[in-house]
Amino acid sequence: LTGVPREQRAFQYLLAHAIPGDPRHVLQTFDQWCHRCEHLSCVGPVKGRIVERLLYERAPLRVLELGTYCGYGTVLLAQALPPGARLYTVELDPCHAAVAEKVIRLAGFDEQTVELIVGPSEEVIPQLRERHGLAQADFVFMDHRKRRYLRDLRLLESHRLLAAGATVLADNVLFPGAPHFLQYAKTCGKYRCRVHRASLEY
């Protein structure tokens, strides 16, 4: 009715209630909005704990996120990175990217820590090394369109963007599901696979 997209309404709520420069409080405020006001397809706190645990275990220095959306996952990733690490996040939709940029900066992360790249992943991935300086990623978080998971994993492989021992974490592979990606990861012989079971967001 207002003509304001729900992602922008969520950001206005963040501006009114979140503590600037406090990424954990920004995430908590996002969660409050999604629980009480409107659902957004963010990672959420339950799956967020899985993401955080894996980041703390692996301490990656170069992280790639595919699917920024509103920046929730980006803030979640960035606040769990070790000192000196850099996060590259890719978003197709320029309107979502505009909101995410403001969320990321509100949480206190500058462009040296988090670089937001706007464009389709199939075009961005081949340019990551030359245009953005990402030689190889130690950790990849996939949370974009599920039918693109397998295509983009193969693109990362073909452009040698996965470091030895890299972790690829993909959200929602069971529901709504990415069956071809899951089958490839389990049977191609390149990966050790583990499914983390969790509830849907909020």
Short mmCIF file of C-alpha atoms in Angstrom, two decimals:
data_model
loop_
_atom_site.label_atom_id
_atom_site.label_comp_id
_atom_site.label_asym_id
_atom_site.label_seq_id
_atom_site.Cartn_x
_atom_site.Cartn_y
_atom_site.Cartn_z
CA LEU A 1 0.00 0.00 0.00
CA THR A 2 2.89 2.35 0.70
CA GLY A 3 4.68 1.60 -2.55
CA VAL A 4 7.84 0.94 -0.54
CA PRO A 5 9.35 -2.54 -1.13
CA ARG A 6 9.44 -4.75 1.95
CA GLU A 7 13.24 -4.90 1.81
CA GLN A 8 13.34 -1.11 2.10
CA ARG A 9 10.78 -1.22 4.92
CA ALA A 10 13.03 -3.67 6.75
CA PHE A 11 15.98 -1.31 6.34
CA GLN A 12 13.93 1.59 7.72
CA TYR A 13 13.21 -0.58 10.77
CA LEU A 14 16.94 -1.26 11.12
CA LEU A 15 17.70 2.45 10.96
CA ALA A 16 15.21 3.11 13.73
CA HIS A 17 16.19 0.24 16.05
CA ALA A 18 19.64 -1.20 15.29
CA ILE A 19 22.86 0.03 16.87
CA PRO A 20 25.15 1.30 14.07
CA GLY A 21 28.49 -0.48 13.93
CA ASP A 22 27.20 -3.46 15.94
CA PRO A 23 26.75 -6.35 13.46
CA ARG A 24 25.22 -8.71 16.02
CA HIS A 25 22.61 -6.15 16.98
CA VAL A 26 21.88 -5.48 13.30
CA LEU A 27 21.22 -9.22 12.82
CA GLN A 28 19.06 -9.39 15.95
CA THR A 29 17.02 -6.41 14.76
CA PHE A 30 16.60 -8.06 11.35
CA ASP A 31 15.35 -11.18 13.14
CA GLN A 32 12.86 -9.13 15.16
CA TRP A 33 11.47 -7.61 11.96
CA CYS A 34 11.15 -11.00 10.27
CA HIS A 35 9.50 -12.61 13.31
CA ARG A 36 7.08 -9.78 14.08
CA CYS A 37 6.45 -7.87 10.86
CA GLU A 38 7.24 -9.40 7.47
CA HIS A 39 9.02 -12.53 6.33
CA LEU A 40 12.25 -12.05 4.39
CA SER A 41 14.26 -14.91 2.89
CA CYS A 42 17.27 -14.36 5.12
CA VAL A 43 19.46 -17.09 6.57
CA GLY A 44 17.97 -16.52 10.01
CA PRO A 45 19.40 -17.29 13.45
CA VAL A 46 19.08 -21.12 13.40
CA LYS A 47 21.01 -21.69 10.18
CA GLY A 48 23.13 -18.66 11.05
CA ARG A 49 24.67 -20.59 13.94
CA ILE A 50 25.74 -23.34 11.52
CA VAL A 51 27.35 -20.77 9.23
CA GLU A 52 29.16 -19.11 12.14
CA ARG A 53 30.45 -22.41 13.51
CA LEU A 54 31.92 -23.41 10.15
CA LEU A 55 33.55 -20.02 9.73
CA TYR A 56 35.15 -20.18 13.18
CA GLU A 57 36.38 -23.72 12.48
CA ARG A 58 37.94 -22.88 9.12
CA ALA A 59 38.96 -19.22 9.61
CA PRO A 60 38.93 -18.44 5.85
CA LEU A 61 40.73 -15.35 4.57
CA ARG A 62 38.88 -15.10 1.24
CA VAL A 63 35.12 -15.65 1.26
CA LEU A 64 32.66 -15.52 -1.64
CA GLU A 65 28.92 -15.15 -1.14
CA LEU A 66 26.54 -15.73 -4.05
CA GLY A 67 23.21 -14.07 -3.33
CA THR A 68 23.49 -10.98 -1.14
CA TYR A 69 19.76 -10.15 -1.04
CA CYS A 70 19.33 -7.65 1.84
CA GLY A 71 22.77 -8.20 3.34
CA TYR A 72 21.77 -10.36 6.31
CA GLY A 73 24.02 -13.25 5.28
CA THR A 74 26.77 -10.82 4.36
CA VAL A 75 26.79 -9.28 7.84
CA LEU A 76 26.62 -12.77 9.37
CA LEU A 77 29.67 -13.85 7.36
CA ALA A 78 31.64 -10.64 7.83
CA GLN A 79 31.31 -10.53 11.61
CA ALA A 80 32.68 -14.07 11.92
CA LEU A 81 35.76 -13.55 9.72
CA PRO A 82 39.30 -13.56 11.13
CA PRO A 83 41.35 -10.31 11.05
CA GLY A 84 42.56 -9.41 7.58
CA ALA A 85 39.93 -11.49 5.78
CA ARG A 86 37.93 -10.16 2.84
CA LEU A 87 34.40 -10.98 1.72
CA TYR A 88 33.14 -10.69 -1.86
CA THR A 89 29.36 -10.81 -2.22
CA VAL A 90 27.45 -11.01 -5.51
CA GLU A 91 23.86 -9.85 -6.04
CA LEU A 92 21.90 -9.93 -9.30
CA ASP A 93 19.12 -7.47 -8.36
CA PRO A 94 20.32 -3.84 -8.19
CA CYS A 95 17.40 -2.84 -5.93
CA HIS A 96 18.29 -5.54 -3.40
CA ALA A 97 21.96 -4.62 -3.73
CA ALA A 98 21.18 -0.98 -2.90
CA VAL A 99 19.50 -2.05 0.35
CA ALA A 100 22.28 -4.53 1.14
CA GLU A 101 24.97 -1.89 0.66
CA LYS A 102 23.31 0.29 3.31
CA VAL A 103 22.84 -2.65 5.68
CA ILE A 104 26.49 -3.72 5.34
CA ARG A 105 27.77 -0.20 6.01
CA LEU A 106 25.29 0.26 8.90
CA ALA A 107 26.79 -2.86 10.48
CA GLY A 108 30.21 -1.22 10.33
CA PHE A 109 31.95 -2.98 7.44
CA ASP A 110 33.85 -0.90 4.88
CA GLU A 111 34.76 -1.73 1.29
CA GLN A 112 38.13 -3.12 2.35
CA THR A 113 36.35 -5.86 4.29
CA VAL A 114 33.22 -6.39 2.18
CA GLU A 115 33.02 -5.78 -1.56
CA LEU A 116 29.51 -5.87 -3.03
CA ILE A 117 29.42 -6.80 -6.72
CA VAL A 118 26.20 -6.27 -8.69
CA GLY A 119 25.52 -8.53 -11.65
CA PRO A 120 24.58 -12.06 -12.70
CA SER A 121 26.81 -14.67 -11.10
CA GLU A 122 27.61 -16.35 -14.43
CA GLU A 123 29.17 -13.07 -15.61
CA VAL A 124 30.78 -12.06 -12.32
CA ILE A 125 32.50 -15.37 -11.48
CA PRO A 126 34.79 -15.40 -14.57
CA GLN A 127 35.85 -11.80 -13.73
CA LEU A 128 36.58 -12.31 -10.03
CA ARG A 129 40.32 -12.82 -10.41
CA GLU A 130 41.18 -10.08 -12.90
CA ARG A 131 38.61 -7.43 -12.02
CA HIS A 132 38.18 -7.95 -8.28
CA GLY A 133 41.45 -9.54 -7.18
CA LEU A 134 40.00 -12.78 -5.84
CA ALA A 135 42.59 -15.38 -6.82
CA GLN A 136 40.90 -18.22 -4.92
CA ALA A 137 38.16 -18.54 -2.31
CA ASP A 138 38.64 -20.52 0.90
CA PHE A 139 34.91 -20.46 1.69
CA VAL A 140 31.89 -20.10 -0.61
CA PHE A 141 28.36 -19.48 0.64
CA MET A 142 25.62 -20.11 -1.94
CA ASP A 143 22.26 -18.55 -1.17
CA HIS A 144 21.01 -17.39 -4.56
CA ARG A 145 18.70 -19.19 -6.99
CA LYS A 146 18.90 -22.91 -6.38
CA ARG A 147 18.92 -23.87 -10.07
CA ARG A 148 22.15 -21.87 -10.43
CA TYR A 149 24.06 -23.73 -7.71
CA LEU A 150 25.48 -26.47 -9.93
CA ARG A 151 26.25 -24.14 -12.84
CA ASP A 152 28.09 -21.73 -10.56
CA LEU A 153 29.99 -24.47 -8.72
CA ARG A 154 31.26 -25.73 -12.08
CA LEU A 155 32.17 -22.17 -13.07
CA LEU A 156 34.20 -21.80 -9.88
CA GLU A 157 35.94 -25.09 -10.67
CA SER A 158 36.66 -24.26 -14.30
CA HIS A 159 38.15 -20.86 -13.39
CA ARG A 160 40.17 -22.47 -10.56
CA LEU A 161 38.64 -20.17 -7.97
CA LEU A 162 38.36 -22.80 -5.23
CA ALA A 163 41.42 -23.05 -2.99
CA ALA A 164 42.65 -26.48 -1.95
CA GLY A 165 40.44 -27.68 0.91
CA ALA A 166 37.86 -24.94 0.30
CA THR A 167 34.44 -25.19 1.94
CA VAL A 168 31.30 -24.74 -0.16
CA LEU A 169 28.19 -24.16 1.95
CA ALA A 170 24.86 -24.14 0.10
CA ASP A 171 21.55 -23.14 1.67
CA ASN A 172 18.16 -24.77 1.03
CA VAL A 173 19.45 -27.74 -0.99
CA LEU A 174 16.60 -29.97 0.30
CA PHE A 175 13.78 -27.42 0.21
CA PRO A 176 13.02 -25.78 -2.14
CA GLY A 177 15.89 -27.96 -3.27
CA ALA A 178 18.89 -28.16 -5.58
CA PRO A 179 18.89 -31.88 -6.47
CA HIS A 180 21.33 -31.71 -9.41
CA PHE A 181 23.83 -29.75 -7.33
CA LEU A 182 23.48 -32.20 -4.45
CA GLN A 183 23.89 -35.23 -6.70
CA TYR A 184 26.99 -33.73 -8.35
CA ALA A 185 28.58 -32.84 -5.02
CA LYS A 186 27.98 -36.35 -3.67
CA THR A 187 29.08 -38.33 -6.73
CA CYS A 188 31.77 -36.33 -8.58
CA GLY A 189 34.50 -37.43 -6.17
CA LYS A 190 35.82 -33.92 -5.49
CA TYR A 191 33.96 -33.20 -2.27
CA ARG A 192 33.19 -34.65 1.12
CA CYS A 193 29.52 -33.89 1.70
CA ARG A 194 27.52 -33.24 4.81
CA VAL A 195 23.87 -32.18 5.07
CA HIS A 196 23.05 -29.86 7.97
CA ARG A 197 19.41 -30.21 8.94
CA ALA A 198 17.63 -27.06 10.10
CA SER A 199 14.19 -25.48 10.13
CA LEU A 200 13.02 -22.94 7.57
CA GLU A 201 13.75 -19.31 8.36
CA TYR A 202 11.57 -17.80 11.08
#
